[in-house]
Tab-separated table of C-alpha atoms in Angstrom:
chain	number	residue	atom	x	y	z
A	11	MET	CA	0.803	11.749	-25.101
A	12	ALA	CA	0.059	13.292	-21.717
A	13	ARG	CA	-0.109	17.038	-21.239
A	14	LYS	CA	3.008	18.576	-19.765
A	15	ASN	CA	1.094	20.067	-16.824
A	16	LEU	CA	-0.616	16.776	-15.891
A	17	LEU	CA	0.643	16.780	-12.281
A	18	LYS	CA	1.861	20.350	-12.003
A	19	GLY	CA	0.652	21.964	-8.795
A	20	PHE	CA	-0.930	18.701	-7.630
A	21	VAL	CA	-0.138	17.981	-3.991
A	22	LEU	CA	1.039	14.403	-3.415
A	23	PRO	CA	1.919	12.623	-0.154
A	24	THR	CA	5.646	12.726	0.505
A	25	SER	CA	5.957	9.832	2.959
A	26	ILE	CA	4.150	7.439	5.269
A	27	THR	CA	4.853	7.427	8.975
A	28	VAL	CA	4.336	4.650	11.510
A	29	GLU	CA	2.481	6.263	14.401
A	30	HIS	CA	2.127	3.072	16.442
A	31	LEU	CA	3.227	-0.540	16.103
A	32	ASP	CA	2.455	-3.364	18.549
A	33	THR	CA	4.023	-6.724	17.728
A	34	ASN	CA	2.096	-8.445	20.519
A	35	THR	CA	-1.343	-7.548	19.179
A	36	HIS	CA	-0.183	-7.368	15.532
A	37	TYR	CA	-1.517	-3.824	15.259
A	38	GLY	CA	-0.172	-0.937	13.230
A	39	LYS	CA	-1.234	2.690	12.841
A	40	PHE	CA	0.012	4.602	9.804
A	41	ALA	CA	-0.366	8.162	8.545
A	42	ALA	CA	0.190	9.546	5.048
A	43	TYR	CA	-0.118	13.204	3.989
A	44	PRO	CA	-0.738	15.588	2.393
A	45	PHE	CA	-3.445	14.555	-0.071
A	46	GLU	CA	-5.580	16.853	-2.171
A	47	ARG	CA	-8.985	17.301	-0.589
A	48	GLY	CA	-11.123	14.171	-1.065
A	49	TYR	CA	-8.256	11.866	-1.944
A	50	GLY	CA	-7.853	10.694	1.656
A	51	VAL	CA	-11.232	8.932	1.545
A	52	THR	CA	-10.627	7.593	-1.973
A	53	ILE	CA	-7.234	6.089	-1.156
A	54	GLY	CA	-8.253	4.960	2.335
A	55	ASN	CA	-11.339	3.093	1.141
A	56	THR	CA	-9.402	1.442	-1.697
A	57	LEU	CA	-6.640	0.203	0.606
A	58	ARG	CA	-9.148	-0.992	3.204
A	59	ARG	CA	-11.042	-3.127	0.683
A	60	ILE	CA	-7.851	-4.639	-0.717
A	61	LEU	CA	-6.461	-5.347	2.754
A	62	LEU	CA	-9.599	-7.202	3.824
A	63	SER	CA	-10.156	-9.175	0.626
A	64	SER	CA	-6.966	-9.660	-1.331
A	65	ILE	CA	-3.944	-10.339	0.897
A	66	GLN	CA	-2.820	-13.954	0.655
A	67	GLY	CA	-2.806	-16.234	3.682
A	68	TYR	CA	-3.180	-19.851	4.804
A	69	ALA	CA	-6.213	-21.757	6.050
A	70	ILE	CA	-7.345	-25.336	6.708
A	71	SER	CA	-9.503	-26.153	3.680
A	72	ALA	CA	-10.406	-29.807	4.376
A	73	VAL	CA	-10.067	-32.475	7.061
A	74	ARG	CA	-10.325	-36.255	7.218
A	75	ILE	CA	-10.825	-37.820	10.662
A	76	THR	CA	-10.037	-41.430	11.550
A	77	TRP	CA	-10.987	-42.644	15.044
A	78	TYR	CA	-10.000	-45.861	16.816
A	79	ASP	CA	-12.217	-48.066	18.977
A	80	ASP	CA	-11.207	-50.098	22.060
A	81	GLN	CA	-9.876	-52.932	19.877
A	82	GLY	CA	-7.764	-50.503	17.814
A	83	ALA	CA	-9.917	-50.800	14.700
A	84	ALA	CA	-9.895	-47.686	12.492
A	85	HIS	CA	-13.104	-45.940	11.446
A	86	VAL	CA	-13.281	-42.998	9.035
A	87	LEU	CA	-15.738	-40.307	10.116
A	88	SER	CA	-18.555	-40.465	7.580
A	89	SER	CA	-19.735	-36.844	7.776
A	90	GLU	CA	-19.726	-33.703	9.894
A	91	TYR	CA	-22.884	-34.953	11.610
A	92	GLU	CA	-21.237	-38.066	13.105
A	93	GLN	CA	-19.921	-37.723	16.648
A	94	ILE	CA	-16.274	-38.541	17.376
A	95	PRO	CA	-16.119	-40.908	20.382
A	96	GLY	CA	-14.448	-39.344	23.407
A	97	VAL	CA	-14.764	-35.732	22.163
A	98	VAL	CA	-16.945	-33.450	24.319
A	99	GLU	CA	-17.829	-31.076	21.472
A	100	ASP	CA	-20.013	-32.272	18.629
A	101	THR	CA	-18.295	-32.509	15.250
A	102	LEU	CA	-19.931	-29.362	13.827
A	103	GLU	CA	-18.556	-27.306	16.726
A	104	LEU	CA	-15.139	-28.906	16.328
A	105	LEU	CA	-15.035	-28.078	12.611
A	106	ALA	CA	-16.127	-24.512	13.347
A	107	ASN	CA	-13.185	-24.202	15.748
A	108	LEU	CA	-10.786	-25.558	13.116
A	109	LYS	CA	-11.871	-22.757	10.777
A	110	LEU	CA	-10.757	-20.237	13.401
A	111	LEU	CA	-7.200	-21.557	13.606
A	112	ARG	CA	-4.796	-19.042	12.056
A	113	VAL	CA	-2.042	-21.068	10.427
A	114	GLN	CA	1.075	-20.506	8.353
A	115	LEU	CA	3.507	-22.587	6.289
A	116	PRO	CA	7.048	-21.748	5.161
A	117	ASP	CA	7.094	-19.162	2.354
A	118	GLU	CA	7.925	-21.603	-0.417
A	119	MET	CA	4.897	-23.840	0.301
A	120	GLU	CA	1.485	-23.315	-1.286
A	121	GLN	CA	-0.151	-26.512	-0.013
A	122	LYS	CA	0.562	-29.200	2.562
A	123	THR	CA	-1.224	-32.170	4.134
A	124	VAL	CA	-0.613	-32.395	7.879
A	125	MET	CA	-1.363	-35.407	10.109
A	126	VAL	CA	-2.033	-34.883	13.836
A	127	GLU	CA	-2.830	-37.634	16.378
A	128	PHE	CA	-4.836	-36.972	19.547
A	129	LYS	CA	-5.361	-39.051	22.693
A	130	GLY	CA	-7.372	-38.172	25.791
A	131	PRO	CA	-7.806	-36.946	28.343
A	132	LYS	CA	-6.642	-33.537	27.112
A	133	GLU	CA	-7.580	-29.907	26.491
A	134	VAL	CA	-6.548	-29.399	22.869
A	135	THR	CA	-5.376	-25.897	21.889
A	136	GLY	CA	-3.901	-24.382	18.772
A	137	ALA	CA	-0.382	-25.211	19.940
A	138	ASP	CA	-1.153	-28.949	19.620
A	139	PHE	CA	-1.510	-28.535	15.845
A	140	GLU	CA	2.047	-27.251	15.368
A	141	VAL	CA	3.565	-30.254	13.610
A	142	ASP	CA	5.494	-30.817	10.398
A	143	GLN	CA	6.367	-27.141	9.691
A	144	LEU	CA	2.831	-25.929	10.407
A	145	GLU	CA	2.807	-22.809	12.576
A	146	VAL	CA	-0.306	-21.743	14.478
A	147	MET	CA	-0.637	-18.063	15.326
A	148	ASN	CA	-3.391	-18.367	17.968
A	149	LYS	CA	-1.689	-21.051	20.048
A	150	ASP	CA	-3.882	-20.564	23.126
A	151	PHE	CA	-7.167	-20.944	21.267
A	152	ARG	CA	-9.144	-23.893	22.715
A	153	VAL	CA	-10.249	-26.254	19.949
A	154	MET	CA	-11.774	-29.219	21.827
A	155	THR	CA	-11.854	-31.247	25.036
A	156	LEU	CA	-10.972	-34.960	24.967
A	157	MET	CA	-12.134	-37.610	27.421
A	158	GLU	CA	-10.014	-40.596	28.410
A	159	ASP	CA	-11.294	-42.907	25.665
A	160	ALA	CA	-10.621	-40.425	22.847
A	161	HIS	CA	-8.142	-41.570	20.209
A	162	PHE	CA	-8.206	-40.306	16.637
A	163	GLU	CA	-6.149	-38.775	13.833
A	164	MET	CA	-6.789	-35.649	11.796
A	165	GLU	CA	-5.476	-35.363	8.266
A	166	MET	CA	-5.722	-31.680	7.398
A	167	GLN	CA	-5.126	-29.930	4.098
A	168	VAL	CA	-3.611	-26.463	4.450
A	169	ASP	CA	-3.736	-24.189	1.393
A	170	LEU	CA	-2.468	-20.771	0.405
A	171	GLY	CA	-5.342	-18.652	-0.814
A	172	ARG	CA	-7.029	-15.278	-0.915
A	173	GLY	CA	-10.293	-14.032	0.525
A	174	TYR	CA	-13.104	-16.375	1.549
A	175	VAL	CA	-13.828	-19.728	-0.138
A	176	PRO	CA	-16.962	-21.612	1.034
A	177	ALA	CA	-17.042	-25.361	1.648
A	178	GLU	CA	-19.338	-25.818	-1.376
A	179	VAL	CA	-16.479	-24.698	-3.615
A	180	GLN	CA	-13.814	-26.660	-1.726
A	181	LYS	CA	-15.676	-29.964	-2.169
A	182	ASN	CA	-15.143	-29.768	-5.939
A	183	TYR	CA	-11.442	-30.397	-5.352
A	184	ILE	CA	-11.806	-33.335	-2.935
A	185	GLU	CA	-10.740	-36.730	-4.263
A	186	VAL	CA	-10.388	-38.883	-1.107
A	187	VAL	CA	-13.561	-40.420	0.351
A	188	GLY	CA	-14.373	-39.262	3.886
A	189	THR	CA	-12.748	-35.844	3.481
A	190	ILE	CA	-14.879	-32.995	4.848
A	191	PRO	CA	-14.511	-29.579	3.141
A	192	LEU	CA	-14.333	-26.462	5.316
A	193	ASP	CA	-15.158	-22.824	4.777
A	194	ALA	CA	-11.738	-21.198	4.426
A	195	LEU	CA	-10.955	-17.611	5.398
A	196	TYR	CA	-7.481	-17.049	3.982
A	197	SER	CA	-7.110	-13.349	4.727
A	198	PRO	CA	-4.487	-12.679	7.436
A	199	VAL	CA	-5.913	-9.172	7.899
A	200	GLN	CA	-8.573	-9.243	10.585
A	201	ARG	CA	-9.611	-5.623	10.772
A	202	VAL	CA	-8.942	-2.294	9.037
A	203	ARG	CA	-10.069	1.172	10.044
A	204	PHE	CA	-9.278	4.544	8.497
A	205	ASN	CA	-10.165	8.166	9.044
A	206	VAL	CA	-9.246	11.433	7.394
A	207	GLU	CA	-8.136	14.591	9.186
A	208	ASN	CA	-7.249	18.066	7.961
A	209	THR	CA	-3.568	18.915	7.645
A	210	ARG	CA	-1.704	22.119	6.851
A	211	VAL	CA	0.548	22.895	3.896
A	212	GLY	CA	1.744	26.480	3.933
A	213	HIS	CA	-1.228	28.723	4.693
A	214	ARG	CA	-3.838	26.148	3.689
A	215	SER	CA	-5.197	23.695	6.237
A	216	ASP	CA	-7.773	21.851	4.118
A	217	TYR	CA	-5.511	19.091	2.791
A	218	ASP	CA	-6.210	15.481	3.790
A	219	LYS	CA	-4.221	13.395	6.245
A	220	LEU	CA	-5.044	9.686	5.931
A	221	ILE	CA	-4.743	7.560	9.078
A	222	LEU	CA	-4.935	3.781	8.638
A	223	GLU	CA	-5.175	1.205	11.422
A	224	VAL	CA	-4.483	-2.440	10.557
A	225	TRP	CA	-4.876	-5.584	12.665
A	226	THR	CA	-3.495	-8.929	11.407
A	227	ASP	CA	-3.406	-12.489	12.748
A	228	GLY	CA	0.382	-12.386	13.112
A	229	SER	CA	1.228	-14.365	9.979
A	230	ILE	CA	2.048	-11.055	8.290
A	231	SER	CA	3.007	-7.731	9.839
A	232	PRO	CA	0.621	-4.759	9.442
A	233	GLU	CA	3.226	-2.776	7.468
A	234	ASP	CA	3.870	-5.656	5.046
A	235	ALA	CA	0.130	-6.138	4.538
A	236	LEU	CA	-0.274	-2.434	3.777
A	237	GLY	CA	2.641	-2.557	1.342
A	238	GLU	CA	1.132	-5.531	-0.497
A	239	ALA	CA	-2.240	-3.785	-0.717
A	240	ALA	CA	-0.650	-0.673	-2.218
A	241	LYS	CA	1.278	-2.791	-4.727
A	242	LEU	CA	-1.911	-4.595	-5.794
A	243	ALA	CA	-3.674	-1.263	-6.284
A	244	LYS	CA	-0.793	0.060	-8.370
A	245	GLU	CA	-0.742	-3.047	-10.580
A	246	HIS	CA	-4.467	-2.713	-11.268
A	247	PHE	CA	-4.210	0.986	-12.148
A	248	THR	CA	-1.225	0.495	-14.469
A	249	VAL	CA	-3.450	-0.804	-17.292
A	250	PHE	CA	-5.144	2.612	-17.494
A	251	ILE	CA	-1.882	4.520	-18.019
A	252	ASN	CA	-1.650	5.222	-21.752
A	253	PHE	CA	1.492	7.336	-21.771
A	254	ASP	CA	5.170	7.088	-20.912
A	255	GLU	CA	5.579	7.416	-17.137
A	256	ASP	CA	9.289	8.152	-17.547
A	257	ALA	CA	8.410	11.145	-19.688
A	258	ILE	CA	6.018	12.424	-17.031
A	259	SER	CA	8.677	11.946	-14.346
A	260	HIS	CA	11.102	13.951	-16.484
A	261	VAL	CA	8.547	16.725	-16.907
A	262	ARG	CA	7.906	16.787	-13.164
A	263	GLN	CA	11.652	17.038	-12.528
A	264	LEU	CA	11.937	19.949	-14.961
A	265	ASP	CA	8.959	21.697	-13.358
A	266	HIS	CA	10.576	21.243	-9.941
A	267	GLU	CA	13.856	22.757	-11.147
A	268	GLU	CA	12.012	25.690	-12.715
A	269	GLU	CA	10.211	26.305	-9.432
A	270	GLN	CA	13.476	26.187	-7.473
A	271	ILE	CA	15.096	28.681	-9.852
A	272	ARG	CA	12.094	30.994	-9.587
A	273	ARG	CA	12.274	30.959	-5.782
A	274	LEU	CA	16.031	31.558	-5.935
A	275	LEU	CA	15.613	34.613	-8.146
A	276	GLU	CA	12.854	35.984	-5.895
A	277	THR	CA	15.070	35.775	-2.796
A	278	PRO	CA	15.475	39.262	-1.210
A	279	ILE	CA	18.964	40.756	-1.477
A	280	GLU	CA	19.019	40.959	2.329
A	281	GLU	CA	19.806	37.228	2.276
A	282	LEU	CA	23.247	38.111	0.834
A	283	GLU	CA	24.084	39.938	4.089
A	284	LEU	CA	25.722	42.879	2.332
A	285	SER	CA	27.087	45.954	4.068
A	286	VAL	CA	24.651	48.813	4.713
A	287	ARG	CA	26.293	50.976	2.018
A	288	SER	CA	26.098	48.308	-0.683
A	289	SER	CA	22.554	47.352	0.306
A	290	ASN	CA	21.355	50.966	0.169
A	291	CYS	CA	22.959	51.487	-3.235
A	292	LEU	CA	21.091	48.494	-4.644
A	293	LYS	CA	17.768	49.597	-3.140
A	294	ASN	CA	18.213	53.088	-4.583
A	295	ALA	CA	18.662	51.428	-7.974
A	296	ASN	CA	15.402	49.483	-7.387
A	297	ILE	CA	17.300	46.188	-7.128
A	298	ARG	CA	15.266	44.215	-4.593
A	299	THR	CA	15.909	40.549	-5.341
A	300	ILE	CA	18.798	38.297	-6.305
A	301	GLY	CA	17.205	37.972	-9.742
A	302	ASP	CA	17.304	41.748	-10.196
A	303	LEU	CA	20.966	41.776	-9.173
A	304	VAL	CA	22.411	38.920	-11.258
A	305	SER	CA	20.688	40.212	-14.391
A	306	LYS	CA	22.881	43.334	-14.198
A	307	SER	CA	26.375	43.508	-15.659
A	308	GLU	CA	29.358	45.089	-13.881
A	309	GLU	CA	29.127	48.047	-16.234
A	310	GLU	CA	25.454	48.617	-15.435
A	311	LEU	CA	26.078	48.472	-11.685
A	312	SER	CA	29.050	50.840	-11.931
A	313	LYS	CA	26.738	53.502	-13.355
A	314	THR	CA	24.583	53.325	-10.224
A	315	ARG	CA	24.779	56.458	-8.078
A	316	ASN	CA	27.310	56.268	-5.198
A	317	PHE	CA	28.309	52.752	-6.262
A	318	GLY	CA	32.070	52.254	-5.954
A	319	LYS	CA	34.634	49.538	-6.647
A	320	LYS	CA	34.561	48.360	-3.027
A	321	SER	CA	30.822	47.686	-3.176
A	322	LEU	CA	31.209	45.946	-6.534
A	323	LEU	CA	33.922	43.650	-5.141
A	324	GLU	CA	31.790	42.838	-2.070
A	325	ILE	CA	28.761	41.941	-4.194
A	326	LYS	CA	30.804	39.710	-6.507
A	327	GLU	CA	32.255	37.849	-3.505
A	328	LYS	CA	28.821	37.334	-1.938
A	329	LEU	CA	27.337	36.081	-5.209
A	330	LYS	CA	30.254	33.684	-5.612
A	331	GLU	CA	29.308	32.076	-2.279
A	332	TRP	CA	25.912	31.305	-3.825
A	333	ASN	CA	27.448	29.993	-7.079
A	334	LEU	CA	26.100	33.088	-8.814
A	335	SER	CA	27.648	35.977	-10.713
A	336	LEU	CA	26.698	39.215	-12.386
A	337	GLY	CA	25.409	39.180	-15.950
A	338	MET	CA	23.565	35.838	-15.647
A	339	ARG	CA	20.747	35.982	-18.202
A	340	ASP	CA	20.609	32.294	-19.189
A	341	PRO	CA	18.240	30.333	-16.845
A	342	SER	CA	20.295	27.157	-17.273
A	343	ALA	CA	23.213	28.899	-15.583
A	344	TYR	CA	21.272	28.992	-12.310
A	345	LYS	CA	21.175	25.200	-11.870
A	346	ALA	CA	24.624	25.068	-10.281
A	347	ALA	CA	23.436	27.497	-7.642
A	348	LEU	CA	20.630	25.160	-6.616
A	349	GLU	CA	23.164	22.768	-5.072
A	350	ARG	CA	24.342	25.608	-2.847
A	351	VAL	CA	21.019	27.258	-2.051
A	352	ARG	CA	18.333	25.669	0.105
A	353	LEU	CA	15.507	28.037	0.916
A	354	PRO	CA	13.814	27.768	4.325
A	355	GLU	CA	10.800	25.404	4.333
A	356	SER	CA	8.461	28.186	5.394
A	357	GLN	CA	9.471	30.255	2.360
A	358	GLU	CA	8.982	27.257	0.057
A	359	SER	CA	5.540	26.507	1.539
A	360	GLU	CA	4.413	30.123	1.238
A	361	SER	CA	5.573	30.256	-2.371
A	362	THR	CA	3.795	27.021	-3.216
A	363	THR	CA	0.624	28.170	-1.472
A	364	GLU	CA	0.593	31.488	-3.309
A	365	GLU	CA	0.927	29.660	-6.619
A	366	GLU	CA	-1.944	27.315	-5.725
A	367	GLU	CA	-4.163	30.224	-4.675
A	368	ASN	CA	-3.424	31.990	-7.971
A	369	ASP	CA	-4.307	28.817	-9.888
A	370	GLU	CA	-7.612	28.555	-7.991
A	371	THR	CA	-8.421	32.208	-8.759
A	372	GLN	CA	-7.770	31.616	-12.456
A	373	ASP	CA	-9.976	28.513	-12.414
């Protein structure tokens, strides 16, 4: 069972913001903060590695080329070293260009064989491969140049995969003679960069702010890729959690409520906006905070010097506005007041910072 104070006082990021998003270049810039010092690099490096290696995407994994001579007879290309008649580029260069095509199939498809026919003369680009539900992201990419006598078909296998799979591995799955395996780079994430800056929480400015920049090929948006990477990281870390997360969440909620009540009770009585007479009476009785006030009963206040019925009535009315009353000694009775009271953020930050500094001193 986890200790009750497992996450108490531990600063966690509250949200992630999109600082820049460009749908044309498939670029996204994201910021998350605050992190405890050092966690920005830890989280940033983890997400970067997952983004580059583990996000699923599509790639052409194998190709079979059939070319036709002047009499219309079909010939299957024997290997990557045989030249295709009528194609300016040699076959090795052509296959290298095929590897660079960024492709996508409908979501429900994991594999598909696509047939494309080419005739010259023609400048073949990525857009010419968009047939039979196959979408090409880099449509303007030049793949090859065909002369007038060029006429051939490409039978391409498109797979859903992850990371990089070399041709040596792909050939183990080839069953049709004449099929040439290709190195397949499935990752739709092309580039990831992160850096860590200092950010302020309360009086402390040494917390981490993580800034992530993600470039994709367009088959997935940068924000979706980042979300998938975070989900993968979470699923891998789950196996190490040997306690009830719901119990920890409950403890954190209780700790948060206790902290809110503490701040409420430490609120200066000036926040009640009492009359000068009533305020002076309380100060003379050494009642400085709301906590000091609500712990007193009507009888105890009435014994205070120069404290009359009018002041007592005013104080009771002001406390009622805060869902408070005199004689409140049970901490659970303060919870209703929390719905009414929202302390200024600056006061909350200062309180949190003071607590953290005290914890550091004790350590």
